[in-house]
Amino acid sequence: MTIKDNPAATEPASSRAAQPVTIYLGRHSHTTANAMGLYQGWSDFPITEKGREIIRCLGRGMRGINFTAAYCGDLLRHYETARGALDWSGNESVNISVDPDLREDNFGSFEGRDARATLSAVSKHLGFDSFEETNEKLGKDAYIKVQDAFYELDRANILGTDLDDGLRAEASDQVKERMVRAMNKVGETVARQGGGNVLVISSGLSLRHFLGAVDPTAYMNPDQPNCSVTKLVYDQGHYSIVGPIGSMEYYERGRQA
């Protein structure tokens, strides 16, 4: 599907022969918030030791892929995942470009709160008795409706916080727009530099918003594991998903190496 936002960045072309732009789009590794069941959007939580081992497996599973570029969100979990995956895959010389637009959804006043209790409250706001019922009734669009519920509840300030408006929960369209903007920048920049393989590390829900823009009919597992990867080919604003969404192929390959 073709998704456009702003005109392409004017990056100088290199002398390399033109190649397809192949994007390996991954979720960050396991964090302390994942371990504690807390909401982490724009909040920064460190990678756990379990998460570091997952990164090592991801990197080992990507050996043989020569990356020409790498991008990630601006939080520690994004950078540590990207850096480790590059180092363990033999791509130590590749620098990482950091882009805040590749962050997770912002949950505003709900950041750092217990995920189970928060999802229960959000589900009731949407008219359901539980998050399980929310997923069942809303199907593949559940993540969109849930993010919009965060937006509505935080704008109503039901938690009584003093957050600035710009730091409150995002609407789903805001997340989608910035993710499309970031990914188009990645695709156009790498294409102008000659193409090749590019590693991009973001977060689970923001990845869903982007992939939903690429293919609204695509099935996405509600529980995308840490360090799962979706492979895409980019060509002049057009993205083709290659293989399954949120694959653990590279992690499993590295775990067995």
PDB file of C-alpha atoms in Angstrom:
ATOM      1  CA  MET A   1       0.000   0.000   0.000  1.00  0.00           C
ATOM      2  CA  THR A   2       1.191   3.553  -0.700  1.00  0.00           C
ATOM      3  CA  ILE A   3       1.197   5.956   2.238  1.00  0.00           C
ATOM      4  CA  LYS A   4       2.445   9.505   1.811  1.00  0.00           C
ATOM      5  CA  ASP A   5       2.945  12.445   4.153  1.00  0.00           C
ATOM      6  CA  ASN A   6       5.542  15.158   3.488  1.00  0.00           C
ATOM      7  CA  PRO A   7       7.766  15.470   0.389  1.00  0.00           C
ATOM      8  CA  ALA A   8      10.761  13.160   0.483  1.00  0.00           C
ATOM      9  CA  ALA A   9      13.909  14.281   2.243  1.00  0.00           C
ATOM     10  CA  THR A  10      16.650  15.275  -0.147  1.00  0.00           C
ATOM     11  CA  GLU A  11      19.502  13.047   0.950  1.00  0.00           C
ATOM     12  CA  PRO A  12      22.538  12.789  -1.334  1.00  0.00           C
ATOM     13  CA  ALA A  13      22.788   9.560  -3.275  1.00  0.00           C
ATOM     14  CA  SER A  14      25.830   7.373  -2.705  1.00  0.00           C
ATOM     15  CA  SER A  15      27.876   5.533  -5.293  1.00  0.00           C
ATOM     16  CA  ARG A  16      26.405   2.160  -4.306  1.00  0.00           C
ATOM     17  CA  ALA A  17      24.310   0.365  -6.918  1.00  0.00           C
ATOM     18  CA  ALA A  18      20.593   0.845  -6.335  1.00  0.00           C
ATOM     19  CA  GLN A  19      19.005  -1.981  -4.338  1.00  0.00           C
ATOM     20  CA  PRO A  20      15.533  -2.512  -2.915  1.00  0.00           C
ATOM     21  CA  VAL A  21      14.962  -0.962   0.515  1.00  0.00           C
ATOM     22  CA  THR A  22      14.240  -3.903   2.815  1.00  0.00           C
ATOM     23  CA  ILE A  23      13.072  -2.893   6.292  1.00  0.00           C
ATOM     24  CA  TYR A  24      13.363  -5.188   9.301  1.00  0.00           C
ATOM     25  CA  LEU A  25      10.854  -3.575  11.656  1.00  0.00           C
ATOM     26  CA  GLY A  26      11.162  -4.825  15.223  1.00  0.00           C
ATOM     27  CA  ARG A  27       9.768  -4.322  18.687  1.00  0.00           C
ATOM     28  CA  HIS A  28      12.133  -3.486  21.544  1.00  0.00           C
ATOM     29  CA  SER A  29      13.237  -6.144  24.021  1.00  0.00           C
ATOM     30  CA  HIS A  30      11.885  -7.035  27.486  1.00  0.00           C
ATOM     31  CA  THR A  31      11.892  -4.202  30.053  1.00  0.00           C
ATOM     32  CA  THR A  32      11.274  -3.782  33.766  1.00  0.00           C
ATOM     33  CA  ALA A  33       7.812  -2.404  32.923  1.00  0.00           C
ATOM     34  CA  ASN A  34       7.053  -5.561  30.921  1.00  0.00           C
ATOM     35  CA  ALA A  35       8.152  -7.614  33.932  1.00  0.00           C
ATOM     36  CA  MET A  36       5.956  -5.611  36.330  1.00  0.00           C
ATOM     37  CA  GLY A  37       2.915  -5.300  34.061  1.00  0.00           C
ATOM     38  CA  LEU A  38       3.055  -1.503  33.841  1.00  0.00           C
ATOM     39  CA  TYR A  39       2.126   0.865  31.027  1.00  0.00           C
ATOM     40  CA  GLN A  40       5.203   2.237  29.244  1.00  0.00           C
ATOM     41  CA  GLY A  41       4.636   4.597  26.383  1.00  0.00           C
ATOM     42  CA  TRP A  42       6.853   7.664  26.427  1.00  0.00           C
ATOM     43  CA  SER A  43       8.208   6.641  29.846  1.00  0.00           C
ATOM     44  CA  ASP A  44      11.680   5.124  29.914  1.00  0.00           C
ATOM     45  CA  PHE A  45      12.147   1.719  31.541  1.00  0.00           C
ATOM     46  CA  PRO A  46      15.422  -0.231  31.280  1.00  0.00           C
ATOM     47  CA  ILE A  47      15.996  -3.550  29.542  1.00  0.00           C
ATOM     48  CA  THR A  48      16.117  -6.545  31.910  1.00  0.00           C
ATOM     49  CA  GLU A  49      18.753  -9.275  31.866  1.00  0.00           C
ATOM     50  CA  LYS A  50      16.138 -11.492  30.218  1.00  0.00           C
ATOM     51  CA  GLY A  51      15.756  -8.744  27.628  1.00  0.00           C
ATOM     52  CA  ARG A  52      19.492  -8.634  26.972  1.00  0.00           C
ATOM     53  CA  GLU A  53      19.507 -12.356  26.271  1.00  0.00           C
ATOM     54  CA  ILE A  54      16.573 -11.907  23.869  1.00  0.00           C
ATOM     55  CA  ILE A  55      18.583  -9.197  22.078  1.00  0.00           C
ATOM     56  CA  ARG A  56      21.589 -11.484  21.804  1.00  0.00           C
ATOM     57  CA  CYS A  57      19.394 -14.179  20.257  1.00  0.00           C
ATOM     58  CA  LEU A  58      17.842 -11.672  17.847  1.00  0.00           C
ATOM     59  CA  GLY A  59      21.263 -10.484  16.738  1.00  0.00           C
ATOM     60  CA  ARG A  60      22.664 -13.978  16.284  1.00  0.00           C
ATOM     61  CA  GLY A  61      19.580 -14.870  14.251  1.00  0.00           C
ATOM     62  CA  MET A  62      20.230 -11.912  11.941  1.00  0.00           C
ATOM     63  CA  ARG A  63      23.799 -12.902  11.098  1.00  0.00           C
ATOM     64  CA  GLY A  64      24.249 -12.849   7.344  1.00  0.00           C
ATOM     65  CA  ILE A  65      22.047  -9.759   6.920  1.00  0.00           C
ATOM     66  CA  ASN A  66      24.221  -6.764   6.038  1.00  0.00           C
ATOM     67  CA  PHE A  67      22.505  -3.605   7.253  1.00  0.00           C
ATOM     68  CA  THR A  68      23.259  -0.322   5.524  1.00  0.00           C
ATOM     69  CA  ALA A  69      21.349   1.783   8.070  1.00  0.00           C
ATOM     70  CA  ALA A  70      19.505   1.571  11.388  1.00  0.00           C
ATOM     71  CA  TYR A  71      16.846   3.687  13.085  1.00  0.00           C
ATOM     72  CA  CYS A  72      15.122   3.572  16.466  1.00  0.00           C
ATOM     73  CA  GLY A  73      12.940   5.520  18.854  1.00  0.00           C
ATOM     74  CA  ASP A  74      14.611   7.870  21.326  1.00  0.00           C
ATOM     75  CA  LEU A  75      14.116   5.807  24.482  1.00  0.00           C
ATOM     76  CA  LEU A  76      16.711   3.548  26.089  1.00  0.00           C
ATOM     77  CA  ARG A  77      14.811   0.335  25.318  1.00  0.00           C
ATOM     78  CA  HIS A  78      14.777   1.186  21.615  1.00  0.00           C
ATOM     79  CA  TYR A  79      18.446   2.115  21.386  1.00  0.00           C
ATOM     80  CA  GLU A  80      19.734  -0.815  23.462  1.00  0.00           C
ATOM     81  CA  THR A  81      17.721  -3.267  21.352  1.00  0.00           C
ATOM     82  CA  ALA A  82      18.937  -1.780  18.071  1.00  0.00           C
ATOM     83  CA  ARG A  83      22.570  -1.501  19.179  1.00  0.00           C
ATOM     84  CA  GLY A  84      22.649  -5.039  20.529  1.00  0.00           C
ATOM     85  CA  ALA A  85      20.976  -6.525  17.454  1.00  0.00           C
ATOM     86  CA  LEU A  86      23.516  -4.815  15.209  1.00  0.00           C
ATOM     87  CA  ASP A  87      26.508  -5.800  17.324  1.00  0.00           C
ATOM     88  CA  TRP A  88      25.482  -9.451  17.686  1.00  0.00           C
ATOM     89  CA  SER A  89      24.672  -9.769  13.971  1.00  0.00           C
ATOM     90  CA  GLY A  90      28.091  -8.575  12.820  1.00  0.00           C
ATOM     91  CA  ASN A  91      26.934  -5.051  11.943  1.00  0.00           C
ATOM     92  CA  GLU A  92      28.963  -3.247  14.614  1.00  0.00           C
ATOM     93  CA  SER A  93      29.999  -0.442  12.252  1.00  0.00           C
ATOM     94  CA  VAL A  94      26.425   0.637  11.472  1.00  0.00           C
ATOM     95  CA  ASN A  95      25.384   3.869  13.184  1.00  0.00           C
ATOM     96  CA  ILE A  96      21.866   4.335  14.547  1.00  0.00           C
ATOM     97  CA  SER A  97      19.688   7.342  13.713  1.00  0.00           C
ATOM     98  CA  VAL A  98      17.334   8.189  16.584  1.00  0.00           C
ATOM     99  CA  ASP A  99      13.843   9.535  15.833  1.00  0.00           C
ATOM    100  CA  PRO A 100      11.303  10.468  18.562  1.00  0.00           C
ATOM    101  CA  ASP A 101       8.500   9.730  16.077  1.00  0.00           C
ATOM    102  CA  LEU A 102       9.334   6.014  16.454  1.00  0.00           C
ATOM    103  CA  ARG A 103       8.250   6.027  20.116  1.00  0.00           C
ATOM    104  CA  GLU A 104       5.412   3.974  21.573  1.00  0.00           C
ATOM    105  CA  ASP A 105       1.903   5.442  21.901  1.00  0.00           C
ATOM    106  CA  ASN A 106       1.783   8.101  24.600  1.00  0.00           C
ATOM    107  CA  PHE A 107      -0.542   7.052  27.435  1.00  0.00           C
ATOM    108  CA  GLY A 108      -0.292  10.383  29.234  1.00  0.00           C
ATOM    109  CA  SER A 109      -1.508  10.244  32.831  1.00  0.00           C
ATOM    110  CA  PHE A 110      -1.778   6.454  32.592  1.00  0.00           C
ATOM    111  CA  GLU A 111       1.979   6.008  32.117  1.00  0.00           C
ATOM    112  CA  GLY A 112       3.509   3.684  34.702  1.00  0.00           C
ATOM    113  CA  ARG A 113       0.151   2.440  35.973  1.00  0.00           C
ATOM    114  CA  ASP A 114      -0.851  -1.189  36.390  1.00  0.00           C
ATOM    115  CA  ALA A 115      -1.772  -2.491  32.941  1.00  0.00           C
ATOM    116  CA  ARG A 116      -4.450  -4.956  34.047  1.00  0.00           C
ATOM    117  CA  ALA A 117      -6.375  -2.435  36.168  1.00  0.00           C
ATOM    118  CA  THR A 118      -5.998   0.286  33.540  1.00  0.00           C
ATOM    119  CA  LEU A 119      -7.274  -1.906  30.705  1.00  0.00           C
ATOM    120  CA  SER A 120     -10.249  -2.876  32.845  1.00  0.00           C
ATOM    121  CA  ALA A 121     -11.129   0.812  33.323  1.00  0.00           C
ATOM    122  CA  VAL A 122     -10.629   1.563  29.627  1.00  0.00           C
ATOM    123  CA  SER A 123     -12.827  -1.399  28.669  1.00  0.00           C
ATOM    124  CA  LYS A 124     -15.634  -0.126  30.897  1.00  0.00           C
ATOM    125  CA  HIS A 125     -15.335   3.294  29.228  1.00  0.00           C
ATOM    126  CA  LEU A 126     -15.835   1.511  25.892  1.00  0.00           C
ATOM    127  CA  GLY A 127     -18.899  -0.311  27.228  1.00  0.00           C
ATOM    128  CA  PHE A 128     -17.376  -3.737  27.913  1.00  0.00           C
ATOM    129  CA  ASP A 129     -16.975  -5.730  31.111  1.00  0.00           C
ATOM    130  CA  SER A 130     -13.378  -6.798  30.519  1.00  0.00           C
ATOM    131  CA  PHE A 131     -10.426  -6.319  28.208  1.00  0.00           C
ATOM    132  CA  GLU A 132     -10.989  -9.836  26.899  1.00  0.00           C
ATOM    133  CA  GLU A 133     -14.507  -8.833  25.829  1.00  0.00           C
ATOM    134  CA  THR A 134     -13.129  -5.625  24.295  1.00  0.00           C
ATOM    135  CA  ASN A 135     -10.731  -7.631  22.129  1.00  0.00           C
ATOM    136  CA  GLU A 136     -13.412 -10.148  21.199  1.00  0.00           C
ATOM    137  CA  LYS A 137     -16.052  -7.580  20.224  1.00  0.00           C
ATOM    138  CA  LEU A 138     -13.805  -5.012  18.522  1.00  0.00           C
ATOM    139  CA  GLY A 139     -11.531  -7.527  16.814  1.00  0.00           C
ATOM    140  CA  LYS A 140      -8.601  -6.196  14.806  1.00  0.00           C
ATOM    141  CA  ASP A 141      -9.568  -2.577  15.538  1.00  0.00           C
ATOM    142  CA  ALA A 142      -9.397  -2.995  19.320  1.00  0.00           C
ATOM    143  CA  TYR A 143      -5.977  -1.337  19.653  1.00  0.00           C
ATOM    144  CA  ILE A 144      -7.276   1.754  17.809  1.00  0.00           C
ATOM    145  CA  LYS A 145     -10.376   2.098  19.990  1.00  0.00           C
ATOM    146  CA  VAL A 146      -8.368   1.512  23.170  1.00  0.00           C
ATOM    147  CA  GLN A 147      -5.860   4.249  22.304  1.00  0.00           C
ATOM    148  CA  ASP A 148      -8.680   6.659  21.509  1.00  0.00           C
ATOM    149  CA  ALA A 149     -10.214   5.793  24.888  1.00  0.00           C
ATOM    150  CA  PHE A 150      -6.929   6.748  26.577  1.00  0.00           C
ATOM    151  CA  TYR A 151      -7.072  10.037  24.676  1.00  0.00           C
ATOM    152  CA  GLU A 152     -10.662  10.752  25.750  1.00  0.00           C
ATOM    153  CA  LEU A 153     -10.131   9.771  29.386  1.00  0.00           C
ATOM    154  CA  ASP A 154      -6.942  11.801  29.716  1.00  0.00           C
ATOM    155  CA  ARG A 155      -8.490  14.859  28.068  1.00  0.00           C
ATOM    156  CA  ALA A 156     -11.264  14.541  30.672  1.00  0.00           C
ATOM    157  CA  ASN A 157      -8.478  14.299  33.292  1.00  0.00           C
ATOM    158  CA  ILE A 158     -10.167  11.505  35.207  1.00  0.00           C
ATOM    159  CA  LEU A 159      -6.956  10.912  37.179  1.00  0.00           C
ATOM    160  CA  GLY A 160      -6.680  14.565  38.217  1.00  0.00           C
ATOM    161  CA  THR A 161      -3.080  15.083  37.062  1.00  0.00           C
ATOM    162  CA  ASP A 162      -1.300  18.340  36.233  1.00  0.00           C
ATOM    163  CA  LEU A 163       0.138  17.172  32.912  1.00  0.00           C
ATOM    164  CA  ASP A 164       0.519  19.698  30.116  1.00  0.00           C
ATOM    165  CA  ASP A 165      -1.853  19.087  27.217  1.00  0.00           C
ATOM    166  CA  GLY A 166       1.065  18.177  24.957  1.00  0.00           C
ATOM    167  CA  LEU A 167       2.052  15.307  27.257  1.00  0.00           C
ATOM    168  CA  ARG A 168      -1.395  13.765  27.617  1.00  0.00           C
ATOM    169  CA  ALA A 169      -2.410  10.560  25.824  1.00  0.00           C
ATOM    170  CA  GLU A 170      -2.352  10.604  22.039  1.00  0.00           C
ATOM    171  CA  ALA A 171      -5.266   9.770  19.765  1.00  0.00           C
ATOM    172  CA  SER A 172      -4.711   6.813  17.443  1.00  0.00           C
ATOM    173  CA  ASP A 173      -4.533   9.056  14.362  1.00  0.00           C
ATOM    174  CA  GLN A 174      -1.720  11.062  15.949  1.00  0.00           C
ATOM    175  CA  VAL A 175       0.319   7.897  16.477  1.00  0.00           C
ATOM    176  CA  LYS A 176      -0.366   6.653  12.960  1.00  0.00           C
ATOM    177  CA  GLU A 177       0.582   9.977  11.369  1.00  0.00           C
ATOM    178  CA  ARG A 178       3.936  10.278  13.136  1.00  0.00           C
ATOM    179  CA  MET A 179       4.810   6.620  12.511  1.00  0.00           C
ATOM    180  CA  VAL A 180       4.026   6.997   8.796  1.00  0.00           C
ATOM    181  CA  ARG A 181       6.100  10.181   8.740  1.00  0.00           C
ATOM    182  CA  ALA A 182       9.041   8.444  10.419  1.00  0.00           C
ATOM    183  CA  MET A 183       8.904   5.339   8.242  1.00  0.00           C
ATOM    184  CA  ASN A 184       8.570   7.338   5.013  1.00  0.00           C
ATOM    185  CA  LYS A 185      11.642   9.299   6.073  1.00  0.00           C
ATOM    186  CA  VAL A 186      13.515   6.023   6.633  1.00  0.00           C
ATOM    187  CA  GLY A 187      12.456   4.596   3.281  1.00  0.00           C
ATOM    188  CA  GLU A 188      13.206   7.710   1.241  1.00  0.00           C
ATOM    189  CA  THR A 189      16.544   8.367   2.941  1.00  0.00           C
ATOM    190  CA  VAL A 190      17.831   4.818   2.487  1.00  0.00           C
ATOM    191  CA  ALA A 191      16.556   4.735  -1.111  1.00  0.00           C
ATOM    192  CA  ARG A 192      18.433   7.937  -1.946  1.00  0.00           C
ATOM    193  CA  GLN A 193      21.583   6.458  -0.410  1.00  0.00           C
ATOM    194  CA  GLY A 194      21.409   3.404  -2.656  1.00  0.00           C
ATOM    195  CA  GLY A 195      18.997   1.089  -0.857  1.00  0.00           C
ATOM    196  CA  GLY A 196      19.781  -2.053   1.107  1.00  0.00           C
ATOM    197  CA  ASN A 197      18.711  -3.562   4.406  1.00  0.00           C
ATOM    198  CA  VAL A 198      17.671  -1.284   7.266  1.00  0.00           C
ATOM    199  CA  LEU A 199      16.896  -2.165  10.887  1.00  0.00           C
ATOM    200  CA  VAL A 200      14.144  -0.154  12.593  1.00  0.00           C
ATOM    201  CA  ILE A 201      13.267  -0.641  16.281  1.00  0.00           C
ATOM    202  CA  SER A 202      10.063   0.835  17.711  1.00  0.00           C
ATOM    203  CA  SER A 203       7.338  -0.350  20.122  1.00  0.00           C
ATOM    204  CA  GLY A 204       4.470  -2.813  19.966  1.00  0.00           C
ATOM    205  CA  LEU A 205       1.421  -0.573  19.643  1.00  0.00           C
ATOM    206  CA  SER A 206       3.031   2.100  17.488  1.00  0.00           C
ATOM    207  CA  LEU A 207       4.121  -0.686  15.125  1.00  0.00           C
ATOM    208  CA  ARG A 208       0.509  -1.856  14.922  1.00  0.00           C
ATOM    209  CA  HIS A 209      -0.665   1.644  13.973  1.00  0.00           C
ATOM    210  CA  PHE A 210       1.905   1.805  11.186  1.00  0.00           C
ATOM    211  CA  LEU A 211       1.282  -1.713   9.887  1.00  0.00           C
ATOM    212  CA  GLY A 212      -2.458  -1.055  10.007  1.00  0.00           C
ATOM    213  CA  ALA A 213      -1.860   1.944   7.731  1.00  0.00           C
ATOM    214  CA  VAL A 214       0.162  -0.234   5.351  1.00  0.00           C
ATOM    215  CA  ASP A 215      -2.476  -2.985   5.229  1.00  0.00           C
ATOM    216  CA  PRO A 216      -5.752  -2.395   7.119  1.00  0.00           C
ATOM    217  CA  THR A 217      -6.777  -6.017   6.485  1.00  0.00           C
ATOM    218  CA  ALA A 218      -3.627  -7.594   7.942  1.00  0.00           C
ATOM    219  CA  TYR A 219      -3.946  -9.839  10.986  1.00  0.00           C
ATOM    220  CA  MET A 220      -1.817  -8.714  13.914  1.00  0.00           C
ATOM    221  CA  ASN A 221      -1.328 -10.818  17.011  1.00  0.00           C
ATOM    222  CA  PRO A 222      -2.559  -8.745  19.994  1.00  0.00           C
ATOM    223  CA  ASP A 223       0.513  -9.914  21.924  1.00  0.00           C
ATOM    224  CA  GLN A 224       3.484  -9.152  19.682  1.00  0.00           C
ATOM    225  CA  PRO A 225       6.473 -10.597  21.555  1.00  0.00           C
ATOM    226  CA  ASN A 226       9.539  -8.580  22.436  1.00  0.00           C
ATOM    227  CA  CYS A 227      12.041  -8.511  19.541  1.00  0.00           C
ATOM    228  CA  SER A 228       9.478  -9.801  17.045  1.00  0.00           C
ATOM    229  CA  VAL A 229      10.205  -8.597  13.510  1.00  0.00           C
ATOM    230  CA  THR A 230       8.107  -7.714  10.467  1.00  0.00           C
ATOM    231  CA  LYS A 231       9.889  -7.556   7.114  1.00  0.00           C
ATOM    232  CA  LEU A 232       8.796  -4.986   4.525  1.00  0.00           C
ATOM    233  CA  VAL A 233      10.014  -3.789   1.149  1.00  0.00           C
ATOM    234  CA  TYR A 234       9.741  -0.051   0.476  1.00  0.00           C
ATOM    235  CA  ASP A 235       9.491   1.466  -3.011  1.00  0.00           C
ATOM    236  CA  GLN A 236       8.615   5.151  -3.531  1.00  0.00           C
ATOM    237  CA  GLY A 237       6.110   5.346  -0.693  1.00  0.00           C
ATOM    238  CA  HIS A 238       4.749   1.853  -1.299  1.00  0.00           C
ATOM    239  CA  TYR A 239       5.227  -0.837   1.356  1.00  0.00           C
ATOM    240  CA  SER A 240       4.899  -4.581   0.830  1.00  0.00           C
ATOM    241  CA  ILE A 241       4.787  -6.839   3.884  1.00  0.00           C
ATOM    242  CA  VAL A 242       6.949  -9.910   3.309  1.00  0.00           C
ATOM    243  CA  GLY A 243       6.016 -12.913   5.437  1.00  0.00           C
ATOM    244  CA  PRO A 244       4.262 -12.899   8.821  1.00  0.00           C
ATOM    245  CA  ILE A 245       3.731  -9.846  11.006  1.00  0.00           C
ATOM    246  CA  GLY A 246       5.614  -9.975  14.302  1.00  0.00           C
ATOM    247  CA  SER A 247       7.711 -13.033  13.456  1.00  0.00           C
ATOM    248  CA  MET A 248      10.025 -14.603  16.049  1.00  0.00           C
ATOM    249  CA  GLU A 249      12.014 -16.341  13.296  1.00  0.00           C
ATOM    250  CA  TYR A 250      15.231 -14.418  13.932  1.00  0.00           C
ATOM    251  CA  TYR A 251      15.039 -14.810  17.708  1.00  0.00           C
ATOM    252  CA  GLU A 252      14.426 -18.552  17.394  1.00  0.00           C
ATOM    253  CA  ARG A 253      17.236 -18.944  14.879  1.00  0.00           C
ATOM    254  CA  GLY A 254      19.617 -17.153  17.239  1.00  0.00           C
ATOM    255  CA  ARG A 255      18.408 -19.061  20.289  1.00  0.00           C
ATOM    256  CA  GLN A 256      19.257 -22.323  18.582  1.00  0.00           C
ATOM    257  CA  ALA A 257      22.629 -21.130  17.252  1.00  0.00           C
TER     258      ALA A 257
END
